[in-house]
């Protein structure tokens, strides 16, 4: 079963002589439960591609489906509901500095108008899962980079998504912290059956947790393979 489908997706920024083609006719199908990596140089189109999956960027042409729902065909209200099924984490964590760890993780649930007790029942297990149980009342400024990314992961999981998008999630972290965050992502993939799509410019990230990998170059997916085959091919 395919969880993420990009069909003939192109993205052009701007128009006329300033137009920049960031994605050219991209086709990508990620089966449920896979960890799929997209690797490429800076400017290749990785950010644009991953932001097209939840329509943070709207493709200029083409179709995007997640969990068999075609997002590119939805009105705004339905799209907002569909986005609860798609979590996302970022290179710079994007936490709210004025909120505690608990309140950062609770935020998406508050926006869904969930009541306080249900929120508490949901947030506590996520803090346990991400190893933050003793940090619930801390503020982001009091945390290390790895801990901040754990908060962002817990927040991304709060709405119980089936898909997690990771936008250079370990690029701001040192190697040791990187492996612990990758370990957590692998754990989440195994225990929750979450489908993960990640973009990175680092081979090591792909080697360590991805099942399949696509190579993007100048906005085009130029190769797709099992990770083992990708790295042994001549
Ligand atoms: P990557 O994530 O691989 O570094 P991006 O998707 O950020 O690649 O960028 C792909 C191309 O699209 C680059 O040429 C970049 O300058 C351009 N681009 C990205 N975002 C925008 C934007 N909002 N407006 C105009 N051009 C953009
Ligand atoms: P990253 O690759 O880490 O996402 P970028 O520097 O490529 O960082 O992009 C940061 C932000 O700036 C993104 O929101 C992207 O869409 C936007 N951006 C990137 N390139 C351009 C550009 N040439 N013109 C306008 N916005 C851009």
PDB file of C-alpha atoms and ligand atoms in Angstrom:
ATOM      1  CA  UNK A   1       0.000   0.000   0.000  1.00  0.00           C
ATOM      2  CA  UNK A   2       1.351   3.418  -1.004  1.00  0.00           C
ATOM      3  CA  UNK A   3       1.292   6.043   1.781  1.00  0.00           C
ATOM      4  CA  UNK A   4       2.887   8.976  -0.085  1.00  0.00           C
ATOM      5  CA  UNK A   5       2.409   9.478  -3.818  1.00  0.00           C
ATOM      6  CA  UNK A   6       3.812  12.315  -5.876  1.00  0.00           C
ATOM      7  CA  UNK A   7       2.704  12.056  -9.490  1.00  0.00           C
ATOM      8  CA  UNK A   8       4.212  14.276 -12.180  1.00  0.00           C
ATOM      9  CA  UNK A   9       4.913  17.012  -9.645  1.00  0.00           C
ATOM     10  CA  UNK A  10       6.577  20.162 -10.938  1.00  0.00           C
ATOM     11  CA  UNK A  11       7.208  23.385  -9.043  1.00  0.00           C
ATOM     12  CA  UNK A  12       8.119  26.692 -10.633  1.00  0.00           C
ATOM     13  CA  UNK A  13       8.848  29.680  -8.377  1.00  0.00           C
ATOM     14  CA  UNK A  14       8.135  33.106  -9.841  1.00  0.00           C
ATOM     15  CA  UNK A  15       7.313  33.714 -13.469  1.00  0.00           C
ATOM     16  CA  UNK A  16       8.675  35.121 -16.709  1.00  0.00           C
ATOM     17  CA  UNK A  17      12.414  35.629 -16.866  1.00  0.00           C
ATOM     18  CA  UNK A  18      12.725  35.204 -13.086  1.00  0.00           C
ATOM     19  CA  UNK A  19      11.095  31.775 -13.070  1.00  0.00           C
ATOM     20  CA  UNK A  20      13.014  29.054 -11.229  1.00  0.00           C
ATOM     21  CA  UNK A  21      12.092  25.423 -11.890  1.00  0.00           C
ATOM     22  CA  UNK A  22      12.654  23.739  -8.526  1.00  0.00           C
ATOM     23  CA  UNK A  23      10.989  20.382  -9.351  1.00  0.00           C
ATOM     24  CA  UNK A  24      10.620  18.757 -12.784  1.00  0.00           C
ATOM     25  CA  UNK A  25       8.073  15.994 -13.249  1.00  0.00           C
ATOM     26  CA  UNK A  26       8.816  14.216  -9.969  1.00  0.00           C
ATOM     27  CA  UNK A  27       7.281  10.781  -9.379  1.00  0.00           C
ATOM     28  CA  UNK A  28       7.744   9.229  -5.957  1.00  0.00           C
ATOM     29  CA  UNK A  29       5.789   6.443  -4.255  1.00  0.00           C
ATOM     30  CA  UNK A  30       6.557   5.507  -0.660  1.00  0.00           C
ATOM     31  CA  UNK A  31       4.921   2.325   0.692  1.00  0.00           C
ATOM     32  CA  UNK A  32       3.482   2.233   4.196  1.00  0.00           C
ATOM     33  CA  UNK A  33       6.135   1.591   6.865  1.00  0.00           C
ATOM     34  CA  UNK A  34       9.132   2.599   4.721  1.00  0.00           C
ATOM     35  CA  UNK A  35      11.844   5.054   5.670  1.00  0.00           C
ATOM     36  CA  UNK A  36      12.601   6.789   2.376  1.00  0.00           C
ATOM     37  CA  UNK A  37      15.459   9.245   1.990  1.00  0.00           C
ATOM     38  CA  UNK A  38      15.873  11.914  -0.667  1.00  0.00           C
ATOM     39  CA  UNK A  39      19.477  13.020  -0.993  1.00  0.00           C
ATOM     40  CA  UNK A  40      20.988  15.776  -3.095  1.00  0.00           C
ATOM     41  CA  UNK A  41      23.166  18.857  -3.128  1.00  0.00           C
ATOM     42  CA  UNK A  42      22.103  22.253  -1.816  1.00  0.00           C
ATOM     43  CA  UNK A  43      19.655  23.843  -4.256  1.00  0.00           C
ATOM     44  CA  UNK A  44      18.676  20.484  -5.826  1.00  0.00           C
ATOM     45  CA  UNK A  45      15.047  20.854  -4.720  1.00  0.00           C
ATOM     46  CA  UNK A  46      14.893  18.704  -1.557  1.00  0.00           C
ATOM     47  CA  UNK A  47      13.113  21.297   0.603  1.00  0.00           C
ATOM     48  CA  UNK A  48      10.651  22.074  -2.140  1.00  0.00           C
ATOM     49  CA  UNK A  49       9.923  18.380  -2.629  1.00  0.00           C
ATOM     50  CA  UNK A  50       9.226  17.628   1.026  1.00  0.00           C
ATOM     51  CA  UNK A  51       7.172  20.826   1.431  1.00  0.00           C
ATOM     52  CA  UNK A  52       5.040  19.732  -1.517  1.00  0.00           C
ATOM     53  CA  UNK A  53       4.011  16.570   0.379  1.00  0.00           C
ATOM     54  CA  UNK A  54       1.911  18.503   2.916  1.00  0.00           C
ATOM     55  CA  UNK A  55       1.324  21.400   0.530  1.00  0.00           C
ATOM     56  CA  UNK A  56       3.388  23.926   2.503  1.00  0.00           C
ATOM     57  CA  UNK A  57       4.349  24.579  -1.121  1.00  0.00           C
ATOM     58  CA  UNK A  58       1.669  23.953  -3.717  1.00  0.00           C
ATOM     59  CA  UNK A  59       2.963  22.134  -6.810  1.00  0.00           C
ATOM     60  CA  UNK A  60       2.595  24.138 -10.017  1.00  0.00           C
ATOM     61  CA  UNK A  61       1.384  20.959 -11.727  1.00  0.00           C
ATOM     62  CA  UNK A  62       0.903  17.355 -10.671  1.00  0.00           C
ATOM     63  CA  UNK A  63      -0.844  15.441  -7.897  1.00  0.00           C
ATOM     64  CA  UNK A  64       0.020  14.671  -4.282  1.00  0.00           C
ATOM     65  CA  UNK A  65      -1.735  11.941  -2.282  1.00  0.00           C
ATOM     66  CA  UNK A  66      -1.136  10.875   1.306  1.00  0.00           C
ATOM     67  CA  UNK A  67      -2.895   7.807   2.716  1.00  0.00           C
ATOM     68  CA  UNK A  68      -5.015   7.569  -0.443  1.00  0.00           C
ATOM     69  CA  UNK A  69      -6.340  11.101  -0.095  1.00  0.00           C
ATOM     70  CA  UNK A  70      -5.470  13.463  -2.938  1.00  0.00           C
ATOM     71  CA  UNK A  71      -4.349  16.611  -1.103  1.00  0.00           C
ATOM     72  CA  UNK A  72      -4.040  18.697  -4.257  1.00  0.00           C
ATOM     73  CA  UNK A  73      -7.811  18.291  -4.780  1.00  0.00           C
ATOM     74  CA  UNK A  74      -8.953  19.358  -1.284  1.00  0.00           C
ATOM     75  CA  UNK A  75     -10.485  22.637  -0.133  1.00  0.00           C
ATOM     76  CA  UNK A  76      -8.662  24.459   2.683  1.00  0.00           C
ATOM     77  CA  UNK A  77     -10.728  23.112   5.616  1.00  0.00           C
ATOM     78  CA  UNK A  78     -10.415  19.494   4.463  1.00  0.00           C
ATOM     79  CA  UNK A  79      -6.706  19.993   3.768  1.00  0.00           C
ATOM     80  CA  UNK A  80      -6.173  21.279   7.318  1.00  0.00           C
ATOM     81  CA  UNK A  81      -7.803  18.129   8.694  1.00  0.00           C
ATOM     82  CA  UNK A  82      -5.755  15.913   6.373  1.00  0.00           C
ATOM     83  CA  UNK A  83      -2.587  17.612   7.649  1.00  0.00           C
ATOM     84  CA  UNK A  84      -3.212  16.116  11.112  1.00  0.00           C
ATOM     85  CA  UNK A  85      -2.167  12.865   9.464  1.00  0.00           C
ATOM     86  CA  UNK A  86       1.207  14.314   8.446  1.00  0.00           C
ATOM     87  CA  UNK A  87       3.813  15.310  11.039  1.00  0.00           C
ATOM     88  CA  UNK A  88       6.867  17.376  10.162  1.00  0.00           C
ATOM     89  CA  UNK A  89      10.181  18.201  11.821  1.00  0.00           C
ATOM     90  CA  UNK A  90      12.762  20.761  10.740  1.00  0.00           C
ATOM     91  CA  UNK A  91      16.478  21.487  10.861  1.00  0.00           C
ATOM     92  CA  UNK A  92      16.029  24.331  13.371  1.00  0.00           C
ATOM     93  CA  UNK A  93      13.278  22.626  15.414  1.00  0.00           C
ATOM     94  CA  UNK A  94      10.771  25.535  15.177  1.00  0.00           C
ATOM     95  CA  UNK A  95       9.759  25.386  18.862  1.00  0.00           C
ATOM     96  CA  UNK A  96       7.902  28.210  20.590  1.00  0.00           C
ATOM     97  CA  UNK A  97      10.359  29.763  23.049  1.00  0.00           C
ATOM     98  CA  UNK A  98       7.665  31.127  25.363  1.00  0.00           C
ATOM     99  CA  UNK A  99       6.116  27.676  25.940  1.00  0.00           C
ATOM    100  CA  UNK A 100       7.351  24.794  28.069  1.00  0.00           C
ATOM    101  CA  UNK A 101       8.183  21.416  26.569  1.00  0.00           C
ATOM    102  CA  UNK A 102       4.757  20.095  27.610  1.00  0.00           C
ATOM    103  CA  UNK A 103       2.968  23.092  26.095  1.00  0.00           C
ATOM    104  CA  UNK A 104       4.948  22.858  22.840  1.00  0.00           C
ATOM    105  CA  UNK A 105       3.886  19.229  22.433  1.00  0.00           C
ATOM    106  CA  UNK A 106       0.305  20.081  23.430  1.00  0.00           C
ATOM    107  CA  UNK A 107       0.018  22.932  20.924  1.00  0.00           C
ATOM    108  CA  UNK A 108      -1.300  20.984  17.914  1.00  0.00           C
ATOM    109  CA  UNK A 109      -3.900  19.323  20.165  1.00  0.00           C
ATOM    110  CA  UNK A 110      -5.005  22.701  21.549  1.00  0.00           C
ATOM    111  CA  UNK A 111      -5.416  23.893  17.969  1.00  0.00           C
ATOM    112  CA  UNK A 112      -7.596  20.821  17.370  1.00  0.00           C
ATOM    113  CA  UNK A 113      -9.680  22.006  20.379  1.00  0.00           C
ATOM    114  CA  UNK A 114      -9.029  18.858  22.368  1.00  0.00           C
ATOM    115  CA  UNK A 115      -9.929  19.092  26.066  1.00  0.00           C
ATOM    116  CA  UNK A 116      -7.228  19.417  28.727  1.00  0.00           C
ATOM    117  CA  UNK A 117      -7.528  15.887  30.124  1.00  0.00           C
ATOM    118  CA  UNK A 118      -7.291  14.232  26.731  1.00  0.00           C
ATOM    119  CA  UNK A 119      -4.302  16.453  25.941  1.00  0.00           C
ATOM    120  CA  UNK A 120      -2.546  15.340  29.133  1.00  0.00           C
ATOM    121  CA  UNK A 121      -3.260  11.676  28.328  1.00  0.00           C
ATOM    122  CA  UNK A 122      -1.748  12.123  24.882  1.00  0.00           C
ATOM    123  CA  UNK A 123       1.269  14.279  25.736  1.00  0.00           C
ATOM    124  CA  UNK A 124       2.630  12.301  28.687  1.00  0.00           C
ATOM    125  CA  UNK A 125       3.284   9.056  26.717  1.00  0.00           C
ATOM    126  CA  UNK A 126       4.949  11.112  23.961  1.00  0.00           C
ATOM    127  CA  UNK A 127       7.315  12.679  26.498  1.00  0.00           C
ATOM    128  CA  UNK A 128       8.112   9.161  27.761  1.00  0.00           C
ATOM    129  CA  UNK A 129       8.651   7.854  24.215  1.00  0.00           C
ATOM    130  CA  UNK A 130      11.035  10.676  23.355  1.00  0.00           C
ATOM    131  CA  UNK A 131      12.918  10.547  26.676  1.00  0.00           C
ATOM    132  CA  UNK A 132      11.682  13.937  27.900  1.00  0.00           C
ATOM    133  CA  UNK A 133       9.604  12.906  30.918  1.00  0.00           C
ATOM    134  CA  UNK A 134      11.795  14.962  33.277  1.00  0.00           C
ATOM    135  CA  UNK A 135      11.809  18.018  30.977  1.00  0.00           C
ATOM    136  CA  UNK A 136       8.056  18.675  30.777  1.00  0.00           C
ATOM    137  CA  UNK A 137       8.335  22.035  32.569  1.00  0.00           C
ATOM    138  CA  UNK A 138      11.579  23.195  30.927  1.00  0.00           C
ATOM    139  CA  UNK A 139      11.718  25.902  28.282  1.00  0.00           C
ATOM    140  CA  UNK A 140      13.421  25.325  24.899  1.00  0.00           C
ATOM    141  CA  UNK A 141      16.291  27.678  25.841  1.00  0.00           C
ATOM    142  CA  UNK A 142      17.216  25.277  28.664  1.00  0.00           C
ATOM    143  CA  UNK A 143      17.576  22.298  26.311  1.00  0.00           C
ATOM    144  CA  UNK A 144      20.370  20.909  24.132  1.00  0.00           C
ATOM    145  CA  UNK A 145      19.868  20.671  20.352  1.00  0.00           C
ATOM    146  CA  UNK A 146      19.105  16.959  20.592  1.00  0.00           C
ATOM    147  CA  UNK A 147      16.518  17.543  23.317  1.00  0.00           C
ATOM    148  CA  UNK A 148      14.907  20.308  21.252  1.00  0.00           C
ATOM    149  CA  UNK A 149      14.591  17.958  18.299  1.00  0.00           C
ATOM    150  CA  UNK A 150      13.026  15.353  20.608  1.00  0.00           C
ATOM    151  CA  UNK A 151      10.407  17.933  21.620  1.00  0.00           C
ATOM    152  CA  UNK A 152       9.754  18.657  17.951  1.00  0.00           C
ATOM    153  CA  UNK A 153       9.361  14.921  17.278  1.00  0.00           C
ATOM    154  CA  UNK A 154       6.915  14.548  20.193  1.00  0.00           C
ATOM    155  CA  UNK A 155       4.948  17.545  18.889  1.00  0.00           C
ATOM    156  CA  UNK A 156       4.895  16.104  15.363  1.00  0.00           C
ATOM    157  CA  UNK A 157       3.474  12.835  16.744  1.00  0.00           C
ATOM    158  CA  UNK A 158       0.805  14.487  18.916  1.00  0.00           C
ATOM    159  CA  UNK A 159      -1.945  14.355  16.295  1.00  0.00           C
ATOM    160  CA  UNK A 160      -1.127  10.647  15.677  1.00  0.00           C
ATOM    161  CA  UNK A 161       0.024  11.050  12.066  1.00  0.00           C
ATOM    162  CA  UNK A 162       0.687   8.130   9.737  1.00  0.00           C
ATOM    163  CA  UNK A 163       3.460   9.990   7.935  1.00  0.00           C
ATOM    164  CA  UNK A 164       6.436  11.904   9.320  1.00  0.00           C
ATOM    165  CA  UNK A 165       8.336  14.378   7.135  1.00  0.00           C
ATOM    166  CA  UNK A 166      11.897  15.199   8.225  1.00  0.00           C
ATOM    167  CA  UNK A 167      13.460  18.311   6.658  1.00  0.00           C
ATOM    168  CA  UNK A 168      17.236  18.067   7.329  1.00  0.00           C
ATOM    169  CA  UNK A 169      16.275  17.028  10.866  1.00  0.00           C
ATOM    170  CA  UNK A 170      19.819  16.234  12.010  1.00  0.00           C
ATOM    171  CA  UNK A 171      21.806  18.811  10.027  1.00  0.00           C
ATOM    172  CA  UNK A 172      22.185  21.163  13.005  1.00  0.00           C
ATOM    173  CA  UNK A 173      23.310  18.375  15.368  1.00  0.00           C
ATOM    174  CA  UNK A 174      26.712  16.873  16.184  1.00  0.00           C
ATOM    175  CA  UNK A 175      27.376  13.260  15.063  1.00  0.00           C
ATOM    176  CA  UNK A 176      26.610  11.656  18.424  1.00  0.00           C
ATOM    177  CA  UNK A 177      23.316  13.538  18.833  1.00  0.00           C
ATOM    178  CA  UNK A 178      22.516  12.760  15.203  1.00  0.00           C
ATOM    179  CA  UNK A 179      22.755   9.011  15.836  1.00  0.00           C
ATOM    180  CA  UNK A 180      20.543   9.241  18.895  1.00  0.00           C
ATOM    181  CA  UNK A 181      17.850  11.177  16.975  1.00  0.00           C
ATOM    182  CA  UNK A 182      18.110   8.711  14.057  1.00  0.00           C
ATOM    183  CA  UNK A 183      17.742   5.888  16.582  1.00  0.00           C
ATOM    184  CA  UNK A 184      14.567   7.507  17.899  1.00  0.00           C
ATOM    185  CA  UNK A 185      13.166   7.879  14.373  1.00  0.00           C
ATOM    186  CA  UNK A 186      13.903   4.206  13.679  1.00  0.00           C
ATOM    187  CA  UNK A 187      12.179   3.254  16.929  1.00  0.00           C
ATOM    188  CA  UNK A 188       9.111   5.296  15.977  1.00  0.00           C
ATOM    189  CA  UNK A 189       9.062   3.694  12.535  1.00  0.00           C
ATOM    190  CA  UNK A 190       9.161   0.207  14.049  1.00  0.00           C
ATOM    191  CA  UNK A 191       6.897   0.701  17.052  1.00  0.00           C
ATOM    192  CA  UNK A 192       4.260   2.969  15.531  1.00  0.00           C
ATOM    193  CA  UNK A 193       4.552   1.757  11.925  1.00  0.00           C
ATOM    194  CA  UNK A 194       5.015   5.353  10.828  1.00  0.00           C
ATOM    195  CA  UNK A 195       6.047   5.987   7.225  1.00  0.00           C
ATOM    196  CA  UNK A 196       8.991   8.398   7.152  1.00  0.00           C
ATOM    197  CA  UNK A 197      10.129  10.611   4.291  1.00  0.00           C
ATOM    198  CA  UNK A 198      13.326  12.515   4.975  1.00  0.00           C
ATOM    199  CA  UNK A 199      15.536  14.849   3.015  1.00  0.00           C
ATOM    200  CA  UNK A 200      19.217  15.226   3.719  1.00  0.00           C
ATOM    201  CA  UNK A 201      22.520  16.163   2.135  1.00  0.00           C
ATOM    202  CA  UNK A 202      24.309  13.618   4.354  1.00  0.00           C
ATOM    203  CA  UNK A 203      25.086  10.097   3.078  1.00  0.00           C
ATOM    204  CA  UNK A 204      25.483   8.844   6.647  1.00  0.00           C
ATOM    205  CA  UNK A 205      21.849   9.626   7.484  1.00  0.00           C
ATOM    206  CA  UNK A 206      20.648   7.636   4.492  1.00  0.00           C
ATOM    207  CA  UNK A 207      23.021   4.740   5.214  1.00  0.00           C
ATOM    208  CA  UNK A 208      22.031   4.496   8.829  1.00  0.00           C
ATOM    209  CA  UNK A 209      18.210   4.443   8.711  1.00  0.00           C
ATOM    210  CA  UNK A 210      16.722   4.546   5.206  1.00  0.00           C
ATOM    211  CA  UNK A 211      15.257   1.517   3.448  1.00  0.00           C
ATOM    212  CA  UNK A 212      15.133   3.201   0.041  1.00  0.00           C
ATOM    213  CA  UNK A 213      16.751   6.329  -1.316  1.00  0.00           C
ATOM    214  CA  UNK A 214      16.131   8.709  -4.200  1.00  0.00           C
ATOM    215  CA  UNK A 215      18.762  11.013  -5.613  1.00  0.00           C
ATOM    216  CA  UNK A 216      17.589  14.487  -6.642  1.00  0.00           C
ATOM    217  CA  UNK A 217      19.604  16.680  -8.976  1.00  0.00           C
ATOM    218  CA  UNK A 218      18.467  19.998 -10.484  1.00  0.00           C
ATOM    219  CA  UNK A 219      14.859  19.282  -9.520  1.00  0.00           C
ATOM    220  CA  UNK A 220      14.749  15.801 -11.035  1.00  0.00           C
ATOM    221  CA  UNK A 221      14.721  12.416  -9.311  1.00  0.00           C
ATOM    222  CA  UNK A 222      17.530  10.766 -11.231  1.00  0.00           C
ATOM    223  CA  UNK A 223      17.870   7.463  -9.366  1.00  0.00           C
ATOM    224  CA  UNK A 224      15.916   5.385  -6.882  1.00  0.00           C
ATOM    225  CA  UNK A 225      17.159   2.227  -5.173  1.00  0.00           C
ATOM    226  CA  UNK A 226      17.292   0.063  -2.067  1.00  0.00           C
ATOM    227  CA  UNK A 227      19.894   1.627   0.203  1.00  0.00           C
ATOM    228  CA  UNK A 228      22.187  -1.436  -0.064  1.00  0.00           C
ATOM    229  CA  UNK A 229      22.118  -1.360  -3.865  1.00  0.00           C
ATOM    230  CA  UNK A 230      22.525   2.411  -3.970  1.00  0.00           C
ATOM    231  CA  UNK A 231      25.815   2.359  -2.120  1.00  0.00           C
ATOM    232  CA  UNK A 232      27.322  -0.709  -3.786  1.00  0.00           C
ATOM    233  CA  UNK A 233      26.440   0.278  -7.365  1.00  0.00           C
ATOM    234  CA  UNK A 234      29.526   1.110  -9.464  1.00  0.00           C
TER     235      UNK A 234
HETATM  236  P1  LIG B   1      17.410  22.219  -1.412  1.00  0.00           P
HETATM  237  O1  LIG B   1      16.457  21.974  -0.282  1.00  0.00           O
HETATM  238  O2  LIG B   1      17.841  20.950  -2.110  1.00  0.00           O
HETATM  239  O3  LIG B   1      18.571  23.068  -1.014  1.00  0.00           O
HETATM  240  P2  LIG B   1      15.367  24.021  -2.421  1.00  0.00           P
HETATM  241  O4  LIG B   1      14.117  23.233  -2.651  1.00  0.00           O
HETATM  242  O5  LIG B   1      15.482  24.847  -1.197  1.00  0.00           O
HETATM  243  O6  LIG B   1      16.611  23.007  -2.563  1.00  0.00           O
HETATM  244  O7  LIG B   1      15.603  24.959  -3.672  1.00  0.00           O
HETATM  245  C1  LIG B   1      15.513  24.508  -5.034  1.00  0.00           C
HETATM  246  C2  LIG B   1      15.621  25.723  -5.933  1.00  0.00           C
HETATM  247  O8  LIG B   1      14.452  26.520  -5.774  1.00  0.00           O
HETATM  248  C3  LIG B   1      16.801  26.625  -5.614  1.00  0.00           C
HETATM  249  O9  LIG B   1      17.230  27.174  -6.845  1.00  0.00           O
HETATM  250  C4  LIG B   1      16.191  27.686  -4.708  1.00  0.00           C
HETATM  251  O10 LIG B   1      16.915  28.900  -4.784  1.00  0.00           O
HETATM  252  C5  LIG B   1      14.805  27.822  -5.315  1.00  0.00           C
HETATM  253  N1  LIG B   1      13.791  28.244  -4.317  1.00  0.00           N
HETATM  254  C6  LIG B   1      13.458  27.582  -3.186  1.00  0.00           C
HETATM  255  N2  LIG B   1      12.467  28.219  -2.518  1.00  0.00           N
HETATM  256  C7  LIG B   1      12.171  29.308  -3.268  1.00  0.00           C
HETATM  257  C8  LIG B   1      11.236  30.381  -3.133  1.00  0.00           C
HETATM  258  N3  LIG B   1      10.388  30.433  -2.088  1.00  0.00           N
HETATM  259  N4  LIG B   1      11.212  31.326  -4.107  1.00  0.00           N
HETATM  260  C9  LIG B   1      12.047  31.254  -5.148  1.00  0.00           C
HETATM  261  N5  LIG B   1      12.943  30.293  -5.343  1.00  0.00           N
HETATM  262  C10 LIG B   1      13.018  29.314  -4.416  1.00  0.00           C
HETATM  263  P1  LIG B   2      16.873  24.888   3.500  1.00  0.00           P
HETATM  264  O1  LIG B   2      17.448  24.260   2.246  1.00  0.00           O
HETATM  265  O2  LIG B   2      17.616  24.545   4.737  1.00  0.00           O
HETATM  266  O3  LIG B   2      15.388  24.743   3.616  1.00  0.00           O
HETATM  267  P2  LIG B   2      17.006  27.402   2.161  1.00  0.00           P
HETATM  268  O4  LIG B   2      17.991  28.486   2.388  1.00  0.00           O
HETATM  269  O5  LIG B   2      17.036  26.617   0.874  1.00  0.00           O
HETATM  270  O6  LIG B   2      17.122  26.450   3.404  1.00  0.00           O
HETATM  271  O7  LIG B   2      15.511  27.970   2.296  1.00  0.00           O
HETATM  272  C1  LIG B   2      15.082  28.657   3.425  1.00  0.00           C
HETATM  273  C2  LIG B   2      13.753  29.308   3.069  1.00  0.00           C
HETATM  274  O8  LIG B   2      13.935  30.285   2.052  1.00  0.00           O
HETATM  275  C3  LIG B   2      12.718  28.319   2.522  1.00  0.00           C
HETATM  276  O9  LIG B   2      11.442  28.676   3.003  1.00  0.00           O
HETATM  277  C4  LIG B   2      12.800  28.476   1.023  1.00  0.00           C
HETATM  278  O10 LIG B   2      11.539  28.206   0.401  1.00  0.00           O
HETATM  279  C5  LIG B   2      13.174  29.956   0.888  1.00  0.00           C
HETATM  280  N1  LIG B   2      14.050  30.156  -0.281  1.00  0.00           N
HETATM  281  C6  LIG B   2      15.088  29.419  -0.686  1.00  0.00           C
HETATM  282  N2  LIG B   2      15.634  29.904  -1.803  1.00  0.00           N
HETATM  283  C7  LIG B   2      14.924  31.012  -2.113  1.00  0.00           C
HETATM  284  C8  LIG B   2      14.985  31.974  -3.170  1.00  0.00           C
HETATM  285  N3  LIG B   2      15.879  31.878  -4.146  1.00  0.00           N
HETATM  286  N4  LIG B   2      14.091  32.989  -3.157  1.00  0.00           N
HETATM  287  C9  LIG B   2      13.181  33.069  -2.193  1.00  0.00           C
HETATM  288  N5  LIG B   2      13.064  32.193  -1.180  1.00  0.00           N
HETATM  289  C10 LIG B   2      13.908  31.179  -1.134  1.00  0.00           C
END
